[in-house]
PDB file of C-alpha atoms in Angstrom:
ATOM      1  CA  MET A   1      -6.977  41.911   1.958  1.00 44.00           C
ATOM      2  CA  PHE A   2      -7.754  38.820   3.984  1.00 45.00           C
ATOM      3  CA  LYS A   3      -9.955  40.801   6.275  1.00 44.00           C
ATOM      4  CA  SER A   4     -12.166  41.828   3.425  1.00 44.00           C
ATOM      5  CA  ILE A   5     -12.522  38.217   2.318  1.00 43.00           C
ATOM      6  CA  CYS A   6     -13.480  37.224   5.836  1.00 40.00           C
ATOM      7  CA  LYS A   7     -16.108  39.924   5.909  1.00 43.00           C
ATOM      8  CA  ILE A   8     -17.570  38.829   2.619  1.00 41.00           C
ATOM      9  CA  SER A   9     -17.661  35.199   3.661  1.00 43.00           C
ATOM     10  CA  SER A  10     -19.263  35.997   7.014  1.00 43.00           C
ATOM     11  CA  ARG A  11     -21.841  38.077   5.220  1.00 42.00           C
ATOM     12  CA  MET A  12     -22.409  35.284   2.729  1.00 45.00           C
ATOM     13  CA  ALA A  13     -22.613  32.483   5.240  1.00 44.00           C
ATOM     14  CA  PRO A  14     -26.023  33.112   6.803  1.00 43.00           C
ATOM     15  CA  SER A  15     -27.723  33.410   3.436  1.00 43.00           C
ATOM     16  CA  ALA A  16     -25.971  30.263   2.248  1.00 42.00           C
ATOM     17  CA  CYS A  17     -27.226  28.443   5.317  1.00 39.00           C
ATOM     18  CA  ARG A  18     -30.733  29.604   4.642  1.00 42.00           C
ATOM     19  CA  THR A  19     -30.692  28.364   1.057  1.00 40.00           C
ATOM     20  CA  MET A  20     -29.303  25.038   2.263  1.00 43.00           C
ATOM     21  CA  LEU A  21     -32.134  24.664   4.715  1.00 43.00           C
ATOM     22  CA  ALA A  22     -34.668  25.689   2.111  1.00 42.00           C
ATOM     23  CA  ARG A  23     -33.514  22.953  -0.228  1.00 43.00           C
ATOM     24  CA  PRO A  24     -35.946  20.124  -0.756  1.00 44.00           C
ATOM     25  CA  VAL A  25     -35.109  16.752   0.776  1.00 45.00           C
ATOM     26  CA  MET A  26     -34.302  15.302  -2.639  1.00 46.00           C
ATOM     27  CA  ALA A  27     -31.289  17.553  -3.099  1.00 44.00           C
ATOM     28  CA  ASN A  28     -29.967  16.589   0.299  1.00 46.00           C
ATOM     29  CA  SER A  29     -30.064  12.914  -0.513  1.00 46.00           C
ATOM     30  CA  ILE A  30     -28.203  13.508  -3.775  1.00 46.00           C
ATOM     31  CA  LEU A  31     -25.576  15.419  -1.837  1.00 45.00           C
ATOM     32  CA  ALA A  32     -25.286  12.591   0.671  1.00 45.00           C
ATOM     33  CA  GLN A  33     -24.865  10.058  -2.102  1.00 46.00           C
ATOM     34  CA  ARG A  34     -22.065  12.030  -3.648  1.00 46.00           C
ATOM     35  CA  PHE A  35     -20.155  11.916  -0.374  1.00 49.00           C
ATOM     36  CA  TYR A  36     -20.812   8.229  -0.016  1.00 51.00           C
ATOM     37  CA  SER A  37     -19.192   7.172  -3.282  1.00 50.00           C
ATOM     38  CA  ALA A  38     -17.038   9.227  -5.616  1.00 56.00           C
ATOM     39  CA  ASN A  39     -18.085   8.029  -9.038  1.00 71.00           C
ATOM     40  CA  LEU A  40     -18.593   4.289  -8.818  1.00 81.00           C
ATOM     41  CA  SER A  41     -21.839   2.433  -8.524  1.00 87.00           C
ATOM     42  CA  GLN A  42     -22.170  -0.533  -6.179  1.00 88.00           C
ATOM     43  CA  ASP A  43     -22.604  -2.829  -9.202  1.00 89.00           C
ATOM     44  CA  GLN A  44     -19.452  -1.570 -10.900  1.00 91.00           C
ATOM     45  CA  ILE A  45     -17.412  -2.056  -7.748  1.00 92.00           C
ATOM     46  CA  SER A  46     -18.866  -5.495  -7.206  1.00 92.00           C
ATOM     47  CA  GLN A  47     -18.085  -6.573 -10.774  1.00 92.00           C
ATOM     48  CA  ARG A  48     -14.502  -5.341 -10.575  1.00 93.00           C
ATOM     49  CA  VAL A  49     -13.936  -6.998  -7.195  1.00 93.00           C
ATOM     50  CA  ILE A  50     -15.218 -10.267  -8.669  1.00 91.00           C
ATOM     51  CA  ASP A  51     -12.912  -9.854 -11.686  1.00 90.00           C
ATOM     52  CA  VAL A  52      -9.926  -9.410  -9.364  1.00 91.00           C
ATOM     53  CA  ILE A  53     -10.921 -12.531  -7.439  1.00 89.00           C
ATOM     54  CA  LYS A  54     -11.263 -14.552 -10.661  1.00 86.00           C
ATOM     55  CA  ALA A  55      -7.855 -13.366 -11.836  1.00 86.00           C
ATOM     56  CA  PHE A  56      -6.284 -14.166  -8.472  1.00 84.00           C
ATOM     57  CA  ASP A  57      -3.848 -16.959  -9.202  1.00 68.00           C
ATOM     58  CA  LYS A  58      -4.204 -18.637  -5.825  1.00 63.00           C
ATOM     59  CA  ASN A  59      -7.677 -19.679  -6.858  1.00 58.00           C
ATOM     60  CA  SER A  60      -8.086 -23.278  -7.736  1.00 61.00           C
ATOM     61  CA  PRO A  61      -9.892 -23.886 -11.075  1.00 61.00           C
ATOM     62  CA  SER A  62     -13.001 -25.106  -9.295  1.00 56.00           C
ATOM     63  CA  ILE A  63     -13.289 -21.782  -7.487  1.00 63.00           C
ATOM     64  CA  ALA A  64     -12.618 -19.788 -10.644  1.00 63.00           C
ATOM     65  CA  ASN A  65     -15.810 -21.238 -12.134  1.00 69.00           C
ATOM     66  CA  LYS A  66     -17.792 -20.746  -8.971  1.00 76.00           C
ATOM     67  CA  GLN A  67     -20.559 -18.189  -8.749  1.00 83.00           C
ATOM     68  CA  ILE A  68     -19.307 -15.284  -6.630  1.00 86.00           C
ATOM     69  CA  SER A  69     -21.887 -13.154  -4.863  1.00 87.00           C
ATOM     70  CA  SER A  70     -21.691 -10.488  -2.186  1.00 88.00           C
ATOM     71  CA  ASP A  71     -22.210 -13.205   0.431  1.00 90.00           C
ATOM     72  CA  THR A  72     -19.143 -15.137  -0.726  1.00 89.00           C
ATOM     73  CA  GLN A  73     -16.599 -15.396   2.075  1.00 91.00           C
ATOM     74  CA  PHE A  74     -12.887 -15.438   1.299  1.00 90.00           C
ATOM     75  CA  HIS A  75     -12.018 -18.188   3.726  1.00 89.00           C
ATOM     76  CA  LYS A  76     -15.153 -20.265   3.953  1.00 88.00           C
ATOM     77  CA  ASP A  77     -16.300 -20.224   0.329  1.00 87.00           C
ATOM     78  CA  LEU A  78     -13.121 -19.533  -1.623  1.00 87.00           C
ATOM     79  CA  GLY A  79     -10.835 -21.547   0.623  1.00 85.00           C
ATOM     80  CA  LEU A  80      -8.288 -18.743   0.940  1.00 89.00           C
ATOM     81  CA  ASP A  81      -6.024 -18.788   3.971  1.00 90.00           C
ATOM     82  CA  SER A  82      -5.113 -15.642   5.896  1.00 92.00           C
ATOM     83  CA  LEU A  83      -2.061 -14.895   3.725  1.00 94.00           C
ATOM     84  CA  ASP A  84      -4.104 -15.379   0.533  1.00 93.00           C
ATOM     85  CA  THR A  85      -6.722 -12.990   1.881  1.00 94.00           C
ATOM     86  CA  VAL A  86      -4.085 -10.319   2.537  1.00 95.00           C
ATOM     87  CA  GLU A  87      -2.753 -10.812  -0.996  1.00 94.00           C
ATOM     88  CA  LEU A  88      -6.236 -10.599  -2.486  1.00 94.00           C
ATOM     89  CA  LEU A  89      -7.037  -7.399  -0.586  1.00 95.00           C
ATOM     90  CA  VAL A  90      -3.761  -5.831  -1.748  1.00 95.00           C
ATOM     91  CA  ALA A  91      -4.694  -6.791  -5.333  1.00 95.00           C
ATOM     92  CA  ILE A  92      -8.092  -5.137  -4.815  1.00 95.00           C
ATOM     93  CA  GLU A  93      -6.377  -2.051  -3.338  1.00 95.00           C
ATOM     94  CA  GLU A  94      -4.281  -1.818  -6.485  1.00 94.00           C
ATOM     95  CA  GLU A  95      -7.352  -2.216  -8.705  1.00 93.00           C
ATOM     96  CA  PHE A  96      -9.112   0.727  -7.035  1.00 94.00           C
ATOM     97  CA  ASP A  97      -5.978   2.743  -6.292  1.00 93.00           C
ATOM     98  CA  ILE A  98      -6.659   2.967  -2.559  1.00 94.00           C
ATOM     99  CA  GLU A  99      -5.144   1.805   0.712  1.00 94.00           C
ATOM    100  CA  ILE A 100      -7.498  -0.037   3.012  1.00 95.00           C
ATOM    101  CA  PRO A 101      -6.564   0.849   6.617  1.00 95.00           C
ATOM    102  CA  ASP A 102      -5.212  -2.132   8.590  1.00 94.00           C
ATOM    103  CA  LYS A 103      -8.065  -2.099  11.072  1.00 94.00           C
ATOM    104  CA  VAL A 104     -10.651  -2.265   8.292  1.00 95.00           C
ATOM    105  CA  ALA A 105      -8.743  -4.800   6.213  1.00 94.00           C
ATOM    106  CA  ASP A 106      -8.372  -7.155   9.193  1.00 93.00           C
ATOM    107  CA  ASP A 107     -12.161  -7.371   9.439  1.00 93.00           C
ATOM    108  CA  LEU A 108     -13.025  -7.806   5.763  1.00 94.00           C
ATOM    109  CA  ARG A 109     -14.104 -11.396   5.269  1.00 93.00           C
ATOM    110  CA  SER A 110     -16.585 -11.340   2.424  1.00 93.00           C
ATOM    111  CA  VAL A 111     -17.024  -9.865  -1.030  1.00 93.00           C
ATOM    112  CA  GLY A 112     -19.974  -7.760   0.184  1.00 94.00           C
ATOM    113  CA  GLU A 113     -18.046  -6.200   3.070  1.00 95.00           C
ATOM    114  CA  THR A 114     -15.210  -5.322   0.719  1.00 95.00           C
ATOM    115  CA  VAL A 115     -17.557  -3.767  -1.853  1.00 94.00           C
ATOM    116  CA  ASN A 116     -19.231  -1.710   0.881  1.00 93.00           C
ATOM    117  CA  TYR A 117     -15.903  -0.437   2.125  1.00 94.00           C
ATOM    118  CA  ILE A 118     -14.760   0.583  -1.372  1.00 94.00           C
ATOM    119  CA  ALA A 119     -18.092   2.348  -1.953  1.00 92.00           C
ATOM    120  CA  SER A 120     -17.533   4.315   1.258  1.00 92.00           C
ATOM    121  CA  ASN A 121     -14.006   5.343   0.223  1.00 90.00           C
ATOM    122  CA  PRO A 122     -14.154   8.595  -1.767  1.00 90.00           C
ATOM    123  CA  ASP A 123     -10.650   7.986  -3.217  1.00 89.00           C
ATOM    124  CA  ALA A 124     -11.668   4.766  -4.975  1.00 86.00           C
ATOM    125  CA  ASN A 125     -11.582   4.998  -8.740  1.00 84.00           C
TER     126      ASN A 125
ATOM    127  CA  MET B   1      -3.534  -6.729  19.009  1.00 73.00           C
ATOM    128  CA  SER B   2      -2.571 -10.311  18.528  1.00 89.00           C
ATOM    129  CA  THR B   3       0.726 -11.361  16.986  1.00 91.00           C
ATOM    130  CA  ARG B   4      -1.222 -13.078  14.239  1.00 92.00           C
ATOM    131  CA  LEU B   5      -2.849  -9.814  13.168  1.00 93.00           C
ATOM    132  CA  LYS B   6       0.447  -7.957  13.486  1.00 95.00           C
ATOM    133  CA  ALA B   7       2.086 -10.502  11.216  1.00 95.00           C
ATOM    134  CA  LEU B   8      -0.692 -10.189   8.640  1.00 95.00           C
ATOM    135  CA  ASP B   9      -0.449  -6.388   8.774  1.00 96.00           C
ATOM    136  CA  ALA B  10       3.319  -6.604   8.278  1.00 96.00           C
ATOM    137  CA  TYR B  11       2.744  -8.877   5.282  1.00 97.00           C
ATOM    138  CA  ARG B  12       0.296  -6.338   3.855  1.00 97.00           C
ATOM    139  CA  HIS B  13       2.803  -3.511   4.352  1.00 96.00           C
ATOM    140  CA  GLY B  14       5.477  -5.626   2.698  1.00 97.00           C
ATOM    141  CA  LEU B  15       3.306  -6.377  -0.333  1.00 96.00           C
ATOM    142  CA  ARG B  16       2.404  -2.728  -0.749  1.00 96.00           C
ATOM    143  CA  ALA B  17       6.074  -1.756  -0.488  1.00 96.00           C
ATOM    144  CA  THR B  18       6.997  -4.164  -3.295  1.00 96.00           C
ATOM    145  CA  ARG B  19       4.492  -2.405  -5.553  1.00 94.00           C
ATOM    146  CA  ILE B  20       6.087   0.963  -4.802  1.00 93.00           C
ATOM    147  CA  ALA B  21       9.655  -0.261  -5.231  1.00 94.00           C
ATOM    148  CA  PHE B  22       9.109  -2.497  -8.277  1.00 94.00           C
ATOM    149  CA  GLN B  23       6.207  -0.711  -9.977  1.00 89.00           C
ATOM    150  CA  ASN B  24       7.247  -1.339 -13.569  1.00 87.00           C
ATOM    151  CA  ASP B  25       9.320  -4.462 -13.081  1.00 92.00           C
ATOM    152  CA  THR B  26       6.804  -7.285 -13.006  1.00 93.00           C
ATOM    153  CA  LYS B  27       9.442 -10.000 -12.864  1.00 95.00           C
ATOM    154  CA  VAL B  28      11.126  -8.652  -9.742  1.00 96.00           C
ATOM    155  CA  LEU B  29       7.771  -7.654  -8.246  1.00 96.00           C
ATOM    156  CA  LEU B  30       6.469 -11.210  -8.458  1.00 94.00           C
ATOM    157  CA  ALA B  31       9.772 -12.629  -7.239  1.00 96.00           C
ATOM    158  CA  ALA B  32       9.797 -10.287  -4.239  1.00 96.00           C
ATOM    159  CA  ARG B  33       6.227 -11.207  -3.389  1.00 95.00           C
ATOM    160  CA  ALA B  34       6.900 -14.918  -3.724  1.00 95.00           C
ATOM    161  CA  LYS B  35       9.924 -14.513  -1.450  1.00 95.00           C
ATOM    162  CA  MET B  36       7.859 -12.600   1.093  1.00 96.00           C
ATOM    163  CA  ARG B  37       5.230 -15.306   1.054  1.00 95.00           C
ATOM    164  CA  SER B  38       7.777 -18.065   1.594  1.00 95.00           C
ATOM    165  CA  GLY B  39       9.229 -15.978   4.422  1.00 94.00           C
ATOM    166  CA  MET B  40       5.809 -15.882   6.039  1.00 94.00           C
ATOM    167  CA  VAL B  41       5.440 -19.650   5.778  1.00 93.00           C
ATOM    168  CA  SER B  42       8.983 -20.532   6.849  1.00 92.00           C
ATOM    169  CA  PRO B  43      10.802 -17.628   8.560  1.00 89.00           C
ATOM    170  CA  PRO B  44      14.280 -16.923   7.158  1.00 87.00           C
ATOM    171  CA  ASN B  45      15.763 -16.592  10.632  1.00 87.00           C
ATOM    172  CA  PRO B  46      14.074 -19.130  12.940  1.00 88.00           C
ATOM    173  CA  LYS B  47      16.197 -18.058  15.928  1.00 92.00           C
ATOM    174  CA  LEU B  48      14.323 -14.787  16.236  1.00 92.00           C
ATOM    175  CA  THR B  49      11.148 -14.544  18.269  1.00 93.00           C
ATOM    176  CA  THR B  50       7.892 -14.131  16.394  1.00 92.00           C
ATOM    177  CA  GLU B  51       7.739 -10.452  17.360  1.00 93.00           C
ATOM    178  CA  GLU B  52      11.245  -9.891  16.025  1.00 94.00           C
ATOM    179  CA  GLN B  53      10.376 -11.628  12.775  1.00 94.00           C
ATOM    180  CA  VAL B  54       7.301  -9.463  12.342  1.00 94.00           C
ATOM    181  CA  GLN B  55       9.398  -6.374  13.088  1.00 95.00           C
ATOM    182  CA  HIS B  56      11.955  -7.547  10.540  1.00 95.00           C
ATOM    183  CA  LEU B  57       9.317  -7.672   7.825  1.00 95.00           C
ATOM    184  CA  GLU B  58       8.068  -4.206   8.807  1.00 96.00           C
ATOM    185  CA  ASP B  59      11.651  -2.949   8.507  1.00 95.00           C
ATOM    186  CA  VAL B  60      12.025  -4.605   5.110  1.00 95.00           C
ATOM    187  CA  ALA B  61       8.828  -2.868   3.979  1.00 96.00           C
ATOM    188  CA  ILE B  62      10.179   0.509   5.112  1.00 95.00           C
ATOM    189  CA  PHE B  63      13.511  -0.181   3.446  1.00 95.00           C
ATOM    190  CA  LEU B  64      11.849  -1.068   0.150  1.00 95.00           C
ATOM    191  CA  ARG B  65       9.801   2.112   0.242  1.00 93.00           C
ATOM    192  CA  ARG B  66      12.504   4.537   1.268  1.00 92.00           C
ATOM    193  CA  ASN B  67      15.879   3.195   0.324  1.00 92.00           C
ATOM    194  CA  LEU B  68      15.449   1.234  -2.848  1.00 93.00           C
ATOM    195  CA  VAL B  69      15.427   2.989  -6.191  1.00 92.00           C
ATOM    196  CA  GLN B  70      15.302   1.066  -9.428  1.00 93.00           C
ATOM    197  CA  GLY B  71      17.066   2.327 -12.521  1.00 91.00           C
ATOM    198  CA  GLN B  72      16.073   1.587 -16.073  1.00 90.00           C
ATOM    199  CA  LYS B  73      18.493   1.982 -18.943  1.00 88.00           C
ATOM    200  CA  VAL B  74      17.351   4.654 -21.361  1.00 87.00           C
ATOM    201  CA  ASP B  75      17.558   3.487 -24.966  1.00 82.00           C
ATOM    202  CA  ASP B  76      19.329   6.162 -26.913  1.00 75.00           C
ATOM    203  CA  THR B  77      22.113   5.266 -29.324  1.00 73.00           C
ATOM    204  CA  ASP B  78      23.248   8.878 -29.642  1.00 77.00           C
ATOM    205  CA  MET B  79      24.589   8.933 -26.124  1.00 74.00           C
ATOM    206  CA  LYS B  80      28.173   7.876 -25.589  1.00 80.00           C
ATOM    207  CA  GLU B  81      27.617   6.659 -22.057  1.00 83.00           C
ATOM    208  CA  PRO B  82      24.633   4.633 -20.951  1.00 84.00           C
ATOM    209  CA  ARG B  83      22.003   6.543 -19.021  1.00 87.00           C
ATOM    210  CA  TYR B  84      19.515   5.297 -16.505  1.00 89.00           C
ATOM    211  CA  HIS B  85      16.126   6.591 -15.552  1.00 90.00           C
ATOM    212  CA  LEU B  86      15.789   6.361 -11.769  1.00 91.00           C
ATOM    213  CA  ASN B  87      12.418   5.636 -10.278  1.00 90.00           C
ATOM    214  CA  ILE B  88      12.595   8.153  -7.450  1.00 90.00           C
ATOM    215  CA  HIS B  89       9.133   8.379  -5.913  1.00 90.00           C
ATOM    216  CA  LYS B  90       7.440  10.249  -3.117  1.00 89.00           C
ATOM    217  CA  ASP B  91       8.552   7.806  -0.417  1.00 90.00           C
ATOM    218  CA  THR B  92      12.192   7.726  -1.480  1.00 90.00           C
ATOM    219  CA  GLU B  93      14.406   8.969   1.324  1.00 87.00           C
ATOM    220  CA  LEU B  94      16.252  11.977   0.033  1.00 83.00           C
ATOM    221  CA  GLY B  95      19.231  12.608   2.272  1.00 74.00           C
ATOM    222  CA  ASP B  96      20.051  16.099   3.295  1.00 73.00           C
ATOM    223  CA  ASN B  97      23.337  17.201   1.747  1.00 71.00           C
ATOM    224  CA  GLU B  98      24.092  19.236   4.853  1.00 70.00           C
ATOM    225  CA  THR B  99      24.578  16.138   6.979  1.00 65.00           C
ATOM    226  CA  ILE B 100      26.973  14.650   4.418  1.00 64.00           C
ATOM    227  CA  ALA B 101      29.076  17.802   4.369  1.00 63.00           C
ATOM    228  CA  ASP B 102      29.103  18.060   8.166  1.00 61.00           C
ATOM    229  CA  PRO B 103      32.624  17.104   9.388  1.00 60.00           C
ATOM    230  CA  THR B 104      31.383  16.036  12.822  1.00 61.00           C
ATOM    231  CA  ALA B 105      28.890  13.666  11.264  1.00 53.00           C
ATOM    232  CA  ARG B 106      31.647  12.144   9.200  1.00 49.00           C
ATOM    233  CA  VAL B 107      33.690  11.179  12.263  1.00 49.00           C
ATOM    234  CA  LYS B 108      31.024   8.689  13.169  1.00 48.00           C
ATOM    235  CA  THR B 109      31.643   6.753   9.990  1.00 49.00           C
ATOM    236  CA  ASN B 110      35.396   6.848  10.497  1.00 48.00           C
ATOM    237  CA  LEU B 111      36.858   3.342  10.433  1.00 51.00           C
ATOM    238  CA  LYS B 112      38.485   3.733  13.828  1.00 51.00           C
ATOM    239  CA  ALA B 113      35.212   4.770  15.388  1.00 50.00           C
ATOM    240  CA  ARG B 114      33.429   1.666  14.102  1.00 52.00           C
ATOM    241  CA  PRO B 115      32.651  -0.924  16.729  1.00 55.00           C
ATOM    242  CA  PHE B 116      33.251  -3.788  14.290  1.00 57.00           C
ATOM    243  CA  LYS B 117      35.593  -4.339  11.409  1.00 58.00           C
ATOM    244  CA  CYS B 118      35.464  -7.043   8.762  1.00 64.00           C
ATOM    245  CA  SER B 119      38.454  -8.712  10.435  1.00 68.00           C
ATOM    246  CA  ASP B 120      36.435  -8.998  13.637  1.00 64.00           C
ATOM    247  CA  ARG B 121      34.236 -11.608  12.058  1.00 63.00           C
ATOM    248  CA  LYS B 122      35.008 -15.061  13.341  1.00 60.00           C
ATOM    249  CA  HIS B 123      34.498 -17.016  10.166  1.00 57.00           C
TER     250      HIS B 123
END
């Protein structure tokens, strides 16, 4: 039974490859985009990250009213220490239902970097 | 990897573990996180080396994930005895009944075989 499936798939494969190659460039870019981000736009992610930051209780009132952009840095601009940053990133993980790997999380210092990482994570929702 | 990064990673693991263990218990969740934070600022056992303290937090995180199950009382007046809904999740360590039934395994927990007894404590 499995053999027959294998045969069919091997027969199918070359033609599938050909159609893939024949596809216009447009389709390829759409495909690439779908892999890049599951269902969230960069703007959506950015807005939700900013909402989490605003709700973060370690923020002093002056920071809560501050304009947050993708260039905003957790330590430099928001005045968060290293423990606060870990807490904030865990709060963001919970918002998007993901786990940021330690190596990545250690290097995230700004809102923009965080948004880019979430956009690249297909599990984010 | 520096100790500083290891400590921050351990803190992250600890925070995540509190979410898993205390998912629907906001009060305890916040208390656990506050406690973890104060532990980061002033270590509960200053005699330990920094590495040991970091390891301790990692162990706490694993314990919270695997060995802590919260129960919530189920509201049902029809029942004669109170019932609890246990939050057993995918990380909960489910012991193998075989090891409990194994007589050789039981010898190890025999009182006589224990290296320390309560009466051995000095204070």
